Amino acid sequence: MKKEQVVHCQFSVWYPIFKKHTIKSVILPLPHNVIDYLLDDGTLVVSGSDHNSQQTHTNNSDSDAEEDIQWSDDETTTTVTAPEFPEFTSKVQEAINTLGGRVFPKLNWSAPQDANWIALNSSLQCHSLSDIFLLFKSSDFITHDLTQPFDVCSDRDSADPVINYELVLRKWSELIPGGEFRCFVKENKLIAISQRDYTQYYQHVLKQEEQLCHAIQDFFSEHIQYNFLDEDFVFDVYRDSQGRVWLIDVNPFGEVTDSLLFSWEELRCGGGISLQQEGPAFRCTTSEVTVQPSPCLSFRIPRDFVDLSTGEDAYKLIDFLKLKKNQQQQEEEEEAVAPQ
Ligand SMILES: Nc1ncnc2c1ncn2[C@@H]1O[C@H](COP(=O)(O)OP(=O)(O)O)[C@@H](O)[C@H]1O
Ligand SMILES: [Mg+2]
């Protein structure tokens, strides 16, 4: 996979091409100071004006736990007044309003799916910039977009293309996981389709395999094929209850993209999947027996712990978690240098 392929899969590159066939979205350039804020581990308290909150910790009797955490003792974490981005905040709010008040946020490539547990509703649905910051600052996927988007590219020695970071706001849509599929395109041919949420068995997917395959194949040949900038890529689709197919995302053809029920080896060589056949190879989970825990569960902490926080205390919880992480890292570093 080349750096150029990664560049082509940025949202702002493919969205104008396929606008008619995907969920309505707004793209906003991400200001440098916002990027710095997202990458800064020390400054964690968010004070968006939409939150209307003072960042002084409340002094009621429940706040004892704070003392136990010893905020001031850790040199790496300072509870400073969070930066404010009034201009950006109002642009974001305006965009959210035009999209119906509820959005799904992304950066150039990724959504903060590994952080959904931190949100009070355990979902990526956002109503304000502070909701978005909470998710982004807790997500390793977002950090990856910001710091090493080209880390697995084969042309590692060439200069990294310049990336203009963007906040993508997509109109919130209730997608039923059983309707999502990932499609692999090699040399402009649709070679394979996998159920996206392969951890679950969906009876209707198995039953309608042929119909589904046809619908996706038609969608590909009518709207996608030859319209993208590369001949190898992966696109995600959603088939709604009326049978209409929608484009959800475009991803690079390579290991950064989860190959789901296929392996990258078979997708590359075509060895395992019978590519001599007419249509694409189709795979879905075929029985309850093979059902696995959802991959996102591994990013979660116990629900009880999340419940500790209510309202804007969620921010306090992130502070706490980051502090613990820093402490742990420090301890590990100390252990590493300690004589055996
Ligand atoms: N507009 C939306 N509203 C609600 N959920 C969405 C929306 N777009 C995507 N999703 C859900 O989030 C998942 C990840 O979205 P996607 O754009 O593919 O992000 P990523 O590339 O980080 O995986 C999708 O599989 C879908 O279930
Ligand atoms: Mg994607």
PDB file of C-alpha atoms in Angstrom, residues 19-155:
ATOM      1  CA  LYS A  19     -21.849  12.668  -2.477  1.00  0.00           C
ATOM      2  CA  LYS A  20     -25.144  11.479  -3.941  1.00  0.00           C
ATOM      3  CA  HIS A  21     -24.670   7.967  -2.599  1.00  0.00           C
ATOM      4  CA  THR A  22     -23.590   8.621   0.951  1.00  0.00           C
ATOM      5  CA  ILE A  23     -24.781  10.240   4.187  1.00  0.00           C
ATOM      6  CA  LYS A  24     -24.913  14.044   4.155  1.00  0.00           C
ATOM      7  CA  SER A  25     -21.838  15.519   5.812  1.00  0.00           C
ATOM      8  CA  VAL A  26     -19.973  18.750   6.504  1.00  0.00           C
ATOM      9  CA  ILE A  27     -16.189  19.048   6.380  1.00  0.00           C
ATOM     10  CA  LEU A  28     -14.481  21.700   8.518  1.00  0.00           C
ATOM     11  CA  PRO A  29     -10.745  22.431   8.486  1.00  0.00           C
ATOM     12  CA  LEU A  30      -9.256  21.595  11.881  1.00  0.00           C
ATOM     13  CA  PRO A  31      -7.341  24.639  13.221  1.00  0.00           C
ATOM     14  CA  HIS A  32      -3.771  24.041  14.392  1.00  0.00           C
ATOM     15  CA  ASN A  33      -4.514  24.994  17.965  1.00  0.00           C
ATOM     16  CA  VAL A  34      -7.324  22.435  18.067  1.00  0.00           C
ATOM     17  CA  ILE A  35      -4.960  19.734  16.766  1.00  0.00           C
ATOM     18  CA  ASP A  36      -2.447  20.693  19.464  1.00  0.00           C
ATOM     19  CA  TYR A  37      -5.182  20.493  22.064  1.00  0.00           C
ATOM     20  CA  LEU A  38      -6.273  17.047  20.863  1.00  0.00           C
ATOM     21  CA  LEU A  39      -2.718  15.765  21.070  1.00  0.00           C
ATOM     22  CA  ASP A  40      -1.939  17.338  24.428  1.00  0.00           C
ATOM     23  CA  ASP A  41      -2.158  14.752  27.195  1.00  0.00           C
ATOM     24  CA  GLY A  42      -1.793  17.294  29.963  1.00  0.00           C
ATOM     25  CA  THR A  43      -4.714  19.545  29.247  1.00  0.00           C
ATOM     26  CA  LEU A  44      -7.825  17.506  29.574  1.00  0.00           C
ATOM     27  CA  VAL A  45     -10.570  19.589  30.961  1.00  0.00           C
ATOM     28  CA  VAL A  46     -12.850  20.774  28.245  1.00  0.00           C
ATOM     29  CA  SER A  47     -14.629  24.031  28.659  1.00  0.00           C
ATOM     30  CA  GLY A  48     -16.600  24.510  25.509  1.00  0.00           C
ATOM     31  CA  SER A  49     -18.833  27.536  25.662  1.00  0.00           C
ATOM     32  CA  ASP A  50     -21.671  25.222  24.719  1.00  0.00           C
ATOM     33  CA  HIS A  51     -21.169  23.560  28.044  1.00  0.00           C
ATOM     34  CA  ASN A  52     -21.574  26.750  29.997  1.00  0.00           C
ATOM     35  CA  SER A  53     -19.686  25.268  32.861  1.00  0.00           C
ATOM     36  CA  GLN A  54     -17.117  26.561  35.249  1.00  0.00           C
ATOM     37  CA  GLN A  55     -14.120  24.335  35.543  1.00  0.00           C
ATOM     38  CA  THR A  56     -13.791  24.814  39.244  1.00  0.00           C
ATOM     39  CA  HIS A  57     -14.425  21.504  40.935  1.00  0.00           C
ATOM     40  CA  THR A  58     -17.512  21.483  43.074  1.00  0.00           C
ATOM     41  CA  ASN A  59     -17.002  21.537  46.782  1.00  0.00           C
ATOM     42  CA  ASN A  60     -19.771  19.307  47.921  1.00  0.00           C
ATOM     43  CA  SER A  61     -19.194  16.353  50.177  1.00  0.00           C
ATOM     44  CA  ASP A  62     -18.915  13.928  47.280  1.00  0.00           C
ATOM     45  CA  SER A  63     -15.708  15.445  46.065  1.00  0.00           C
ATOM     46  CA  ASP A  64     -13.452  13.611  48.518  1.00  0.00           C
ATOM     47  CA  ALA A  65     -12.330  11.246  45.823  1.00  0.00           C
ATOM     48  CA  GLU A  66     -10.575  14.129  44.174  1.00  0.00           C
ATOM     49  CA  GLU A  67      -8.233  14.540  47.072  1.00  0.00           C
ATOM     50  CA  ASP A  68      -7.353  10.866  46.881  1.00  0.00           C
ATOM     51  CA  ILE A  69      -6.265  11.298  43.299  1.00  0.00           C
ATOM     52  CA  GLN A  70      -3.807  14.017  44.286  1.00  0.00           C
ATOM     53  CA  TRP A  71      -4.164  16.192  41.239  1.00  0.00           C
ATOM     54  CA  SER A  72      -1.321  18.505  42.066  1.00  0.00           C
ATOM     55  CA  ASP A  73       1.297  15.848  42.770  1.00  0.00           C
ATOM     56  CA  ASP A  74       1.684  14.668  39.231  1.00  0.00           C
ATOM     57  CA  GLU A  75       3.947  16.900  37.232  1.00  0.00           C
ATOM     58  CA  THR A  76       2.746  15.675  33.867  1.00  0.00           C
ATOM     59  CA  THR A  77      -0.917  16.450  34.385  1.00  0.00           C
ATOM     60  CA  THR A  78      -1.989  19.946  35.175  1.00  0.00           C
ATOM     61  CA  THR A  79      -5.569  20.946  35.598  1.00  0.00           C
ATOM     62  CA  VAL A  80      -5.393  24.195  33.761  1.00  0.00           C
ATOM     63  CA  THR A  81      -8.254  26.115  32.345  1.00  0.00           C
ATOM     64  CA  ALA A  82      -9.035  24.431  29.076  1.00  0.00           C
ATOM     65  CA  PRO A  83      -8.463  26.429  25.925  1.00  0.00           C
ATOM     66  CA  GLU A  84     -11.508  27.857  24.240  1.00  0.00           C
ATOM     67  CA  PHE A  85     -12.065  27.964  20.509  1.00  0.00           C
ATOM     68  CA  PRO A  86     -14.970  30.358  20.148  1.00  0.00           C
ATOM     69  CA  GLU A  87     -14.826  30.743  16.381  1.00  0.00           C
ATOM     70  CA  PHE A  88     -14.385  27.025  15.708  1.00  0.00           C
ATOM     71  CA  THR A  89     -17.036  26.163  18.307  1.00  0.00           C
ATOM     72  CA  SER A  90     -19.642  28.294  16.573  1.00  0.00           C
ATOM     73  CA  LYS A  91     -18.751  26.871  13.137  1.00  0.00           C
ATOM     74  CA  VAL A  92     -19.120  23.350  14.494  1.00  0.00           C
ATOM     75  CA  GLN A  93     -22.403  24.150  16.195  1.00  0.00           C
ATOM     76  CA  GLU A  94     -23.764  25.714  13.041  1.00  0.00           C
ATOM     77  CA  ALA A  95     -22.814  22.604  11.048  1.00  0.00           C
ATOM     78  CA  ILE A  96     -24.382  20.325  13.664  1.00  0.00           C
ATOM     79  CA  ASN A  97     -27.589  22.333  13.444  1.00  0.00           C
ATOM     80  CA  THR A  98     -27.714  22.082   9.662  1.00  0.00           C
ATOM     81  CA  LEU A  99     -27.315  18.311  10.014  1.00  0.00           C
ATOM     82  CA  GLY A 100     -30.307  18.001  12.320  1.00  0.00           C
ATOM     83  CA  GLY A 101     -28.643  18.418  15.716  1.00  0.00           C
ATOM     84  CA  ARG A 102     -27.065  14.948  15.974  1.00  0.00           C
ATOM     85  CA  VAL A 103     -23.830  13.989  14.229  1.00  0.00           C
ATOM     86  CA  PHE A 104     -21.323  11.193  13.801  1.00  0.00           C
ATOM     87  CA  PRO A 105     -17.783  12.693  13.996  1.00  0.00           C
ATOM     88  CA  LYS A 106     -14.621  11.593  12.157  1.00  0.00           C
ATOM     89  CA  LEU A 107     -11.212  12.894  11.176  1.00  0.00           C
ATOM     90  CA  ASN A 108      -9.737  12.464   7.691  1.00  0.00           C
ATOM     91  CA  TRP A 109      -9.935   8.658   7.940  1.00  0.00           C
ATOM     92  CA  SER A 110     -11.170   7.420  11.284  1.00  0.00           C
ATOM     93  CA  ALA A 111     -14.030   7.646  13.708  1.00  0.00           C
ATOM     94  CA  PRO A 112     -13.271   7.323  17.449  1.00  0.00           C
ATOM     95  CA  GLN A 113     -14.935   3.910  17.664  1.00  0.00           C
ATOM     96  CA  ASP A 114     -12.506   2.710  20.331  1.00  0.00           C
ATOM     97  CA  ALA A 115     -13.737   5.464  22.656  1.00  0.00           C
ATOM     98  CA  ASN A 116     -17.496   5.023  22.508  1.00  0.00           C
ATOM     99  CA  TRP A 117     -17.531   3.573  26.023  1.00  0.00           C
ATOM    100  CA  ILE A 118     -16.518   6.944  27.472  1.00  0.00           C
ATOM    101  CA  ALA A 119     -19.592   8.697  26.143  1.00  0.00           C
ATOM    102  CA  LEU A 120     -22.537   8.797  28.489  1.00  0.00           C
ATOM    103  CA  ASN A 121     -24.771   7.164  25.900  1.00  0.00           C
ATOM    104  CA  SER A 122     -22.039   4.666  24.849  1.00  0.00           C
ATOM    105  CA  SER A 123     -22.385   5.839  21.294  1.00  0.00           C
ATOM    106  CA  LEU A 124     -20.643   8.160  18.895  1.00  0.00           C
ATOM    107  CA  GLN A 125     -23.662  10.416  18.629  1.00  0.00           C
ATOM    108  CA  CYS A 126     -22.595  14.015  19.341  1.00  0.00           C
ATOM    109  CA  HIS A 127     -24.556  17.193  19.903  1.00  0.00           C
ATOM    110  CA  SER A 128     -21.740  19.634  20.551  1.00  0.00           C
ATOM    111  CA  LEU A 129     -18.014  20.203  20.127  1.00  0.00           C
ATOM    112  CA  SER A 130     -17.387  19.166  23.714  1.00  0.00           C
ATOM    113  CA  ASP A 131     -19.020  15.772  23.000  1.00  0.00           C
ATOM    114  CA  ILE A 132     -16.649  15.435  20.045  1.00  0.00           C
ATOM    115  CA  PHE A 133     -13.588  16.456  22.074  1.00  0.00           C
ATOM    116  CA  LEU A 134     -14.446  13.922  24.766  1.00  0.00           C
ATOM    117  CA  LEU A 135     -14.434  11.109  22.184  1.00  0.00           C
ATOM    118  CA  PHE A 136     -11.439  12.332  20.184  1.00  0.00           C
ATOM    119  CA  LYS A 137      -9.231  12.856  23.204  1.00  0.00           C
ATOM    120  CA  SER A 138      -9.985   9.323  24.417  1.00  0.00           C
ATOM    121  CA  SER A 139      -9.399   7.601  21.076  1.00  0.00           C
ATOM    122  CA  ASP A 140      -6.225   5.913  19.880  1.00  0.00           C
ATOM    123  CA  PHE A 141      -7.712   5.723  16.369  1.00  0.00           C
ATOM    124  CA  ILE A 142      -7.902   9.519  16.279  1.00  0.00           C
ATOM    125  CA  THR A 143      -4.350   9.858  17.612  1.00  0.00           C
ATOM    126  CA  HIS A 144      -3.223   7.459  14.886  1.00  0.00           C
ATOM    127  CA  ASP A 145      -4.811   9.652  12.195  1.00  0.00           C
ATOM    128  CA  LEU A 146      -3.053  12.692  13.638  1.00  0.00           C
ATOM    129  CA  THR A 147       0.366  11.225  14.238  1.00  0.00           C
ATOM    130  CA  GLN A 148       1.071   8.278  11.933  1.00  0.00           C
ATOM    131  CA  PRO A 149      -1.358   7.929   9.052  1.00  0.00           C
ATOM    132  CA  PHE A 150       1.321   6.413   6.807  1.00  0.00           C
ATOM    133  CA  ASP A 151       2.941   4.029   9.289  1.00  0.00           C
ATOM    134  CA  VAL A 152       2.347   0.815   7.365  1.00  0.00           C
ATOM    135  CA  CYS A 153       2.958   2.153   3.860  1.00  0.00           C
ATOM    136  CA  SER A 154       5.447   0.342   1.653  1.00  0.00           C
ATOM    137  CA  ASP A 155       7.002   3.563   0.304  1.00  0.00           C
TER     138      ASP A 155
END
